[in-house]
Amino acid sequence: MKKKNLQPVKISKDCIQAEITFDTVAVIRSDHSLWLLHPLTSEMCCKFRKRQREGRRPYWDETEFGPQPKFKKLMENVSMISAAAMTLAVVKTDGTLLVWDRMQSGCEDRPGFVKMADEIKTAETGDGVLLAISRAGTLLYWKKQEQNSCCGPPEKLMEHVKQVSVGVGHYAALTEDGSLWTWGKNDCAQLGNGTHTDRHKPQKIMEHVIQVSLGARHSAAVDTRHRLWMWGDNTLGQLGTHLPGSRKKPVPVMRNVRKVSLGYSHTGVLDQKGQIWMCGFNGKYGALGNTEYRNCRRLRKMKQGGFSVKELELQADRAVLVSDEGDVFVWG
């Protein structure tokens, strides 16, 4: 039996964005077409189904998909995508927001997109929620109703928003003036306001921020001086602070950072040289993209094979990157 490869595996090329979930990879190619890699688009479908029936999670590498995974084209004229466990949100180049909710009857394995709004710039989807930023900078919020897809008119939360991130029950919005606002669950201090008290309304916690990302119970931000700040749960070393224990307020962790992306309990950092640093939960599927199974409390540079990275996204305990050349690599 072939040993599982814990390091990044190349699965596509000529891409500008990629998102990953527990059983799906979605990519936007340079012509702005959307392609999906899913068990039913792969020759390995039977193996996936067998592993699921046996209660074993399928994983992404050449032992499952073969050397050339088969993607299926879904649509054209796509500007950005956001993926969660059972949801895929798509923003088209004309500002149309579409959502595929796989929890709906008959939609688990067959893409069935529903139009949610027009004039949208970007969107982020999570478990049962959808947040989108309009072209005018208004933050819109949909919450899934019991047995129904996100529907009805959205709630307007904030104005002048340029980025939003969705965790597991907590949320963050970055405004045009660089202010960072958080709200939602706070049992592990993931809101960064110095307490463990949940908040139902956005609260400002930082200034001079250029990017934010949320995990399950930890959070991160990059400031205008390219410093990485982290806070929240640190049970598995996901804050990269070397010491155990959660942090109630943002603490500086690293310099010269371009972007940060958080998975469920692991952290990925892209530095200004295009190198990736990882820490936190690793597990038996290799969430950190190295050759080990151990968790890591210190941010360590990942072996990348000589290429520079343009985009990095973590989801659950998996990760996907897009290189400067447009190649897509996955691991976990």
Coordinates of N, CA and C in Angstrom, one line a residue, residues 17 57 67 75 125 131 134 148 213 275 283 307:
Q17 N -7.0 31.8 -8.3 CA -7.5 31.6 -6.9 C -7.9 30.2 -6.8
R57 N -12.1 9.2 6.5 CA -12.2 10.4 5.7 C -11.2 10.3 4.5
P67 N -2.4 10.7 -10.7 CA -1.4 11.8 -10.9 C -2.1 13.0 -11.6
M75 N -18.7 27.3 -14.6 CA -19.2 28.5 -15.2 C -18.1 29.4 -15.6
T125 N -18.3 32.7 3.1 CA -19.3 31.8 3.6 C -18.7 31.0 4.7
L131 N -21.7 36.2 4.5 CA -21.4 37.6 4.6 C -20.9 38.1 3.2
S134 N -20.9 44.8 -0.5 CA -21.4 45.3 -1.7 C -20.3 46.2 -2.4
N148 N -33.6 25.3 5.3 CA -33.7 26.1 4.1 C -32.4 26.8 3.8
S213 N -7.9 37.2 9.3 CA -8.4 35.8 9.0 C -8.8 35.1 10.4
Q275 N 7.3 32.9 0.9 CA 7.6 31.7 1.6 C 6.4 31.5 2.6
G283 N -1.8 16.5 12.9 CA -2.7 15.3 12.8 C -2.2 14.3 11.8
F307 N 9.4 27.1 -5.6 CA 8.5 28.1 -6.2 C 8.1 29.1 -5.2

